Amino acid sequence: MRRAPTILLTALAPISWGSTYAVTTELLPPDRPLFTATLRALPAGLVLLALARRLPAGRWWWRSAVLGALNIGAFFPLLFLAAYRLPGGLAAVVGSLGPLFVAGLAVPLLRQLPTRRALLTAAAAALGVSLVVLRAAGGLDALGVAAAVASAASMSTGTVLTKKWGRPEGIGPLALTAWQLTAGGLLIAPLAWAVEGAPPALDGRALTGYAYLALANTAVAYWLWFRGIGRLSATQVTLLGPLSPLTAAVIGWAALGQDLTPLQLAGMAVALGATVLGQRAGRPEETFSRAERHRRKVSMDVTSEALRR
């Protein structure tokens, strides 16, 4: 398998997510994070479900519900709550710790020990993002910090479980993405109605923004993301995550007139360098646990002996 095209296609997902802030602030009605999360997830999931024309079977009903809750249903509301309650880009900084969460979760769930290189690149990526997005601001909000940590942990757990469970035989990433987006959207919808009330009136700008978020920013982006999880290591995929806040900073500079300081540019260089190094840190053969490598070696030795006979 050629990894470079897979990495580049997977990277389009966090790059697309980096445009979410600009679209939300410029096109969508204010103070409706749960309604926005619902319209991002549920229509995208239903469209992909219609295209895939496959429903879960057996244990994949509950697995899809768990993954949909972790990757979408819990992640979206927690992320919005953190963004509303924390100063500057602190929520993005906590989110950039995702590769470290994944490295830790991979030990009990995938039985993979993180390499020193993976840990260093993850820490460097978080440092680079912090230099880009942090601003001097007031005191920290405990609920906002908790929501930011929980959102990063939720997405990281969903990423590792997606890698652990894989896909049912004969099912592609399109159907898997459809199941998760639909499950997550169905989880958020009643919460949005209970907390925010009836949907707001939408004008042409808002409809355009929601269409973009649902189709390009969610349906296509998450399909590419889950496709990448199936073909790359969990650490490799998560180390592409910092591309999201970096893209947001570039869009803010190019389209919204926000300044980029020399310190921010240095942070971009550090984060991008860590992201590139992270993609060189794990070939598919190196992502197997020690027990799995031993099992495969024994199996090959037995096969070779049988052939000699």
Tab-separated table of C-alpha atoms in Angstrom:
chain	number	residue	atom	x	y	z
A	1	MET	CA	0.000	0.000	0.000
A	2	ARG	CA	1.283	3.438	-0.888
A	3	ARG	CA	1.011	5.465	2.303
A	4	ALA	CA	1.588	8.985	0.947
A	5	PRO	CA	-1.745	9.308	-0.930
A	6	THR	CA	-3.581	7.862	2.078
A	7	ILE	CA	-1.916	10.336	4.434
A	8	LEU	CA	-2.672	13.272	2.141
A	9	LEU	CA	-6.324	12.295	1.728
A	10	THR	CA	-6.730	11.752	5.472
A	11	ALA	CA	-5.122	15.151	6.132
A	12	LEU	CA	-7.943	16.801	4.176
A	13	ALA	CA	-10.296	15.982	7.081
A	14	PRO	CA	-8.612	18.126	9.793
A	15	ILE	CA	-7.852	20.796	7.194
A	16	SER	CA	-11.582	20.959	6.455
A	17	TRP	CA	-12.398	21.062	10.170
A	18	GLY	CA	-10.115	24.082	10.459
A	19	SER	CA	-12.673	26.065	8.453
A	20	THR	CA	-15.478	25.352	10.942
A	21	TYR	CA	-14.805	28.392	13.130
A	22	ALA	CA	-14.859	30.862	10.234
A	23	VAL	CA	-18.024	29.362	8.736
A	24	THR	CA	-19.743	29.321	12.130
A	25	THR	CA	-18.915	32.921	13.016
A	26	GLU	CA	-19.520	34.382	9.561
A	27	LEU	CA	-22.562	32.464	8.300
A	28	LEU	CA	-24.464	30.744	11.103
A	29	PRO	CA	-26.837	32.056	13.804
A	30	PRO	CA	-25.018	32.723	17.096
A	31	ASP	CA	-25.270	30.742	20.324
A	32	ARG	CA	-26.746	27.565	18.817
A	33	PRO	CA	-23.907	25.060	19.212
A	34	LEU	CA	-26.109	21.993	19.749
A	35	PHE	CA	-28.376	22.828	16.826
A	36	THR	CA	-25.293	23.330	14.674
A	37	ALA	CA	-23.831	20.029	15.862
A	38	THR	CA	-27.100	18.262	14.988
A	39	LEU	CA	-27.172	19.698	11.473
A	40	ARG	CA	-23.529	18.783	10.979
A	41	ALA	CA	-23.983	15.149	11.948
A	42	LEU	CA	-27.513	13.905	11.246
A	43	PRO	CA	-28.081	15.045	7.623
A	44	ALA	CA	-24.553	13.918	6.699
A	45	GLY	CA	-25.158	10.524	8.264
A	46	LEU	CA	-28.492	10.060	6.495
A	47	VAL	CA	-27.008	11.046	3.112
A	48	LEU	CA	-24.143	8.568	3.511
A	49	LEU	CA	-26.565	5.921	4.770
A	50	ALA	CA	-28.622	6.333	1.599
A	51	LEU	CA	-25.477	6.000	-0.508
A	52	ALA	CA	-24.131	2.989	1.385
A	53	ARG	CA	-27.512	1.218	1.540
A	54	ARG	CA	-26.275	-0.951	4.393
A	55	LEU	CA	-27.412	-1.116	8.014
A	56	PRO	CA	-25.383	-2.518	10.901
A	57	ALA	CA	-25.834	-6.168	11.764
A	58	GLY	CA	-25.317	-8.089	14.999
A	59	ARG	CA	-22.851	-6.524	17.394
A	60	TRP	CA	-22.261	-3.640	15.022
A	61	TRP	CA	-25.502	-2.037	16.191
A	62	TRP	CA	-24.051	-1.362	19.636
A	63	ARG	CA	-20.537	-0.782	18.319
A	64	SER	CA	-21.836	1.887	15.935
A	65	ALA	CA	-23.734	3.491	18.792
A	66	VAL	CA	-20.605	3.560	20.984
A	67	LEU	CA	-18.380	4.931	18.204
A	68	GLY	CA	-21.044	7.443	17.163
A	69	ALA	CA	-21.323	8.676	20.736
A	70	LEU	CA	-17.548	8.987	21.205
A	71	ASN	CA	-16.599	10.455	17.804
A	72	ILE	CA	-19.703	12.591	17.235
A	73	GLY	CA	-22.445	12.628	19.867
A	74	ALA	CA	-20.279	13.468	22.878
A	75	PHE	CA	-17.373	15.069	21.028
A	76	PHE	CA	-19.331	17.844	19.260
A	77	PRO	CA	-21.219	19.224	22.307
A	78	LEU	CA	-18.159	19.007	24.570
A	79	LEU	CA	-16.017	20.772	21.980
A	80	PHE	CA	-18.538	23.600	21.565
A	81	LEU	CA	-18.940	23.942	25.342
A	82	ALA	CA	-15.168	24.252	25.751
A	83	ALA	CA	-14.917	26.798	22.928
A	84	TYR	CA	-17.606	28.985	24.498
A	85	ARG	CA	-16.178	28.906	28.038
A	86	LEU	CA	-12.404	29.013	27.513
A	87	PRO	CA	-10.279	32.014	26.514
A	88	GLY	CA	-8.570	32.260	23.175
A	89	GLY	CA	-7.554	28.961	21.638
A	90	LEU	CA	-7.122	26.983	24.848
A	91	ALA	CA	-9.718	24.430	23.714
A	92	ALA	CA	-7.642	23.845	20.581
A	93	VAL	CA	-4.504	23.390	22.691
A	94	VAL	CA	-6.181	20.748	24.827
A	95	GLY	CA	-7.474	19.111	21.659
A	96	SER	CA	-3.954	18.975	20.278
A	97	LEU	CA	-3.097	16.634	23.161
A	98	GLY	CA	-5.106	13.979	21.324
A	99	PRO	CA	-2.027	12.097	20.067
A	100	LEU	CA	-0.827	11.717	23.660
A	101	PHE	CA	-4.246	10.399	24.697
A	102	VAL	CA	-4.154	7.947	21.789
A	103	ALA	CA	-0.657	6.781	22.721
A	104	GLY	CA	-1.853	6.083	26.256
A	105	LEU	CA	-5.076	4.354	25.201
A	106	ALA	CA	-3.242	2.203	22.654
A	107	VAL	CA	-1.478	0.380	25.499
A	108	PRO	CA	-4.572	-1.260	27.084
A	109	LEU	CA	-6.833	-1.305	24.001
A	110	LEU	CA	-4.421	-2.172	21.186
A	111	ARG	CA	-1.580	-3.590	23.288
A	112	GLN	CA	0.868	-1.253	21.599
A	113	LEU	CA	3.624	0.521	23.473
A	114	PRO	CA	4.237	4.073	22.177
A	115	THR	CA	7.675	4.746	20.782
A	116	ARG	CA	9.804	7.579	22.066
A	117	ARG	CA	9.559	9.196	18.651
A	118	ALA	CA	5.748	9.104	18.736
A	119	LEU	CA	5.640	10.701	22.189
A	120	LEU	CA	8.123	13.424	21.244
A	121	THR	CA	6.324	14.304	18.022
A	122	ALA	CA	2.981	14.416	19.860
A	123	ALA	CA	4.414	16.757	22.504
A	124	ALA	CA	6.015	18.950	19.830
A	125	ALA	CA	2.732	19.180	17.931
A	126	ALA	CA	0.906	20.279	21.090
A	127	LEU	CA	3.616	22.879	21.803
A	128	GLY	CA	3.436	24.237	18.260
A	129	VAL	CA	-0.359	24.539	18.367
A	130	SER	CA	-0.184	26.326	21.723
A	131	LEU	CA	2.175	28.926	20.263
A	132	VAL	CA	-0.243	29.503	17.373
A	133	VAL	CA	-3.579	29.796	19.155
A	134	LEU	CA	-2.986	30.862	22.754
A	135	ARG	CA	-3.689	34.458	23.700
A	136	ALA	CA	-3.314	36.299	26.975
A	137	ALA	CA	-6.699	36.154	28.687
A	138	GLY	CA	-8.421	35.954	32.047
A	139	GLY	CA	-8.680	33.065	34.459
A	140	LEU	CA	-9.548	29.552	33.391
A	141	ASP	CA	-13.055	28.168	33.647
A	142	ALA	CA	-13.084	24.773	35.380
A	143	LEU	CA	-16.095	23.500	33.434
A	144	GLY	CA	-14.548	24.656	30.154
A	145	VAL	CA	-11.259	22.895	30.905
A	146	ALA	CA	-13.105	19.723	31.898
A	147	ALA	CA	-15.146	19.847	28.678
A	148	ALA	CA	-12.011	20.365	26.571
A	149	VAL	CA	-10.229	17.424	28.197
A	150	ALA	CA	-13.338	15.248	27.887
A	151	SER	CA	-13.785	16.131	24.210
A	152	ALA	CA	-10.173	15.206	23.418
A	153	ALA	CA	-10.478	11.990	25.423
A	154	SER	CA	-13.767	11.118	23.708
A	155	MET	CA	-12.409	11.549	20.180
A	156	SER	CA	-9.169	9.746	21.079
A	157	THR	CA	-11.048	6.786	22.556
A	158	GLY	CA	-13.275	6.638	19.481
A	159	THR	CA	-10.223	6.686	17.217
A	160	VAL	CA	-8.529	3.831	19.077
A	161	LEU	CA	-11.713	1.729	19.240
A	162	THR	CA	-12.313	2.329	15.532
A	163	LYS	CA	-8.820	0.979	14.918
A	164	LYS	CA	-9.351	-1.946	17.317
A	165	TRP	CA	-12.722	-3.058	15.940
A	166	GLY	CA	-11.981	-2.405	12.287
A	167	ARG	CA	-14.962	-2.955	9.969
A	168	PRO	CA	-17.321	-5.877	9.379
A	169	GLU	CA	-16.342	-8.085	6.473
A	170	GLY	CA	-17.561	-6.624	3.198
A	171	ILE	CA	-18.325	-3.197	4.721
A	172	GLY	CA	-16.418	-0.139	3.529
A	173	PRO	CA	-15.612	3.109	5.351
A	174	LEU	CA	-18.632	4.822	3.755
A	175	ALA	CA	-21.128	2.658	5.646
A	176	LEU	CA	-19.113	2.816	8.870
A	177	THR	CA	-19.045	6.610	8.657
A	178	ALA	CA	-22.790	6.713	7.954
A	179	TRP	CA	-23.577	4.591	11.001
A	180	GLN	CA	-21.507	6.748	13.339
A	181	LEU	CA	-22.753	10.106	12.056
A	182	THR	CA	-26.367	8.962	12.213
A	183	ALA	CA	-25.978	7.546	15.717
A	184	GLY	CA	-24.189	10.690	16.919
A	185	GLY	CA	-26.750	13.003	15.310
A	186	LEU	CA	-29.646	11.087	16.893
A	187	LEU	CA	-27.924	11.449	20.259
A	188	ILE	CA	-27.443	15.216	19.927
A	189	ALA	CA	-30.868	16.108	18.421
A	190	PRO	CA	-33.033	15.677	21.554
A	191	LEU	CA	-30.370	17.390	23.660
A	192	ALA	CA	-30.396	20.382	21.284
A	193	TRP	CA	-34.186	20.644	21.475
A	194	ALA	CA	-34.198	20.375	25.280
A	195	VAL	CA	-31.422	22.920	25.838
A	196	GLU	CA	-31.842	25.399	22.965
A	197	GLY	CA	-35.517	25.038	22.076
A	198	ALA	CA	-37.007	25.167	18.604
A	199	PRO	CA	-34.687	25.648	15.600
A	200	PRO	CA	-33.983	29.284	14.627
A	201	ALA	CA	-35.104	30.886	11.378
A	202	LEU	CA	-32.498	30.369	8.681
A	203	ASP	CA	-31.584	32.727	5.845
A	204	GLY	CA	-29.624	31.949	2.687
A	205	ARG	CA	-26.241	32.495	4.339
A	206	ALA	CA	-27.079	30.125	7.172
A	207	LEU	CA	-28.401	27.460	4.789
A	208	THR	CA	-25.196	27.717	2.751
A	209	GLY	CA	-23.092	27.388	5.888
A	210	TYR	CA	-25.017	24.389	7.177
A	211	ALA	CA	-24.891	22.698	3.765
A	212	TYR	CA	-21.109	23.103	3.704
A	213	LEU	CA	-20.722	21.827	7.265
A	214	ALA	CA	-22.941	18.800	6.673
A	215	LEU	CA	-21.528	17.735	3.295
A	216	ALA	CA	-17.881	18.761	2.857
A	217	ASN	CA	-16.954	19.434	6.491
A	218	THR	CA	-18.616	16.345	7.943
A	219	ALA	CA	-19.787	13.700	5.439
A	220	VAL	CA	-16.701	13.802	3.211
A	221	ALA	CA	-14.239	14.741	5.968
A	222	TYR	CA	-15.294	11.994	8.361
A	223	TRP	CA	-15.361	9.425	5.557
A	224	LEU	CA	-11.739	10.331	4.776
A	225	TRP	CA	-10.885	10.258	8.496
A	226	PHE	CA	-12.320	6.797	9.170
A	227	ARG	CA	-10.844	5.535	5.913
A	228	GLY	CA	-7.441	6.727	7.141
A	229	ILE	CA	-7.896	5.055	10.536
A	230	GLY	CA	-8.383	1.767	8.723
A	231	ARG	CA	-5.179	2.136	6.714
A	232	LEU	CA	-2.771	3.976	9.038
A	233	SER	CA	-1.774	3.605	12.651
A	234	ALA	CA	-3.923	5.361	15.257
A	235	THR	CA	-0.989	7.610	16.227
A	236	GLN	CA	-0.352	8.616	12.618
A	237	VAL	CA	-3.978	9.595	12.097
A	238	THR	CA	-4.238	11.556	15.337
A	239	LEU	CA	-1.010	13.445	14.619
A	240	LEU	CA	-2.814	14.944	11.619
A	241	GLY	CA	-5.249	16.590	14.042
A	242	PRO	CA	-3.107	19.714	14.666
A	243	LEU	CA	-3.681	20.644	11.027
A	244	SER	CA	-7.155	21.790	12.121
A	245	PRO	CA	-6.152	24.710	14.417
A	246	LEU	CA	-3.306	25.582	12.038
A	247	THR	CA	-5.780	25.837	9.157
A	248	ALA	CA	-8.089	27.942	11.315
A	249	ALA	CA	-5.223	30.345	12.028
A	250	VAL	CA	-4.358	30.642	8.326
A	251	ILE	CA	-8.010	31.275	7.392
A	252	GLY	CA	-8.258	33.867	10.148
A	253	TRP	CA	-5.215	35.634	8.702
A	254	ALA	CA	-6.208	35.357	5.024
A	255	ALA	CA	-9.971	35.875	5.208
A	256	LEU	CA	-10.766	37.537	8.530
A	257	GLY	CA	-7.874	40.003	8.780
A	258	GLN	CA	-6.296	38.485	11.881
A	259	ASP	CA	-2.582	39.034	12.453
A	260	LEU	CA	0.032	36.294	12.647
A	261	THR	CA	2.984	37.108	14.917
A	262	PRO	CA	6.508	35.700	14.495
A	263	LEU	CA	5.870	33.469	17.528
A	264	GLN	CA	2.760	32.052	15.860
A	265	LEU	CA	4.680	31.400	12.645
A	266	ALA	CA	7.340	29.585	14.661
A	267	GLY	CA	4.594	27.522	16.308
A	268	MET	CA	3.206	26.609	12.884
A	269	ALA	CA	6.626	25.406	11.785
A	270	VAL	CA	7.012	23.271	14.932
A	271	ALA	CA	3.514	21.756	14.632
A	272	LEU	CA	3.859	21.050	10.922
A	273	GLY	CA	7.300	19.528	11.425
A	274	ALA	CA	5.931	17.265	14.171
A	275	THR	CA	3.016	16.252	11.956
A	276	VAL	CA	5.335	15.297	9.096
A	277	LEU	CA	7.688	13.363	11.395
A	278	GLY	CA	4.698	11.608	12.928
A	279	GLN	CA	3.742	10.172	9.544
A	280	ARG	CA	7.156	8.523	9.280
A	281	ALA	CA	6.884	6.952	12.711
A	282	GLY	CA	4.791	3.913	12.059
A	283	ARG	CA	4.645	1.669	9.054
A	284	PRO	CA	1.714	-0.728	9.095
A	285	GLU	CA	3.956	-3.670	10.037
A	286	GLU	CA	5.283	-1.774	13.032
A	287	THR	CA	1.857	-1.088	14.507
A	288	PHE	CA	1.223	-4.719	15.503
A	289	SER	CA	1.636	-5.601	19.158
A	290	ARG	CA	4.545	-7.800	20.225
A	291	ALA	CA	2.179	-10.732	20.789
A	292	GLU	CA	0.690	-10.327	17.322
A	293	ARG	CA	4.143	-10.211	15.712
A	294	HIS	CA	5.112	-13.365	17.612
A	295	ARG	CA	1.905	-15.132	16.563
A	296	ARG	CA	2.508	-14.223	12.920
A	297	LYS	CA	6.115	-15.436	13.110
A	298	VAL	CA	5.043	-18.761	14.628
A	299	SER	CA	2.359	-19.131	11.966
A	300	MET	CA	4.883	-18.468	9.195
A	301	ASP	CA	7.361	-20.924	10.723
A	302	VAL	CA	4.685	-23.653	10.915
A	303	THR	CA	3.650	-22.982	7.305
A	304	SER	CA	7.248	-23.129	6.119
A	305	GLU	CA	7.822	-26.405	7.956
A	306	ALA	CA	4.666	-27.896	6.442
A	307	LEU	CA	5.780	-26.868	2.958
A	308	ARG	CA	9.189	-28.489	3.483
A	309	ARG	CA	7.441	-31.729	4.339
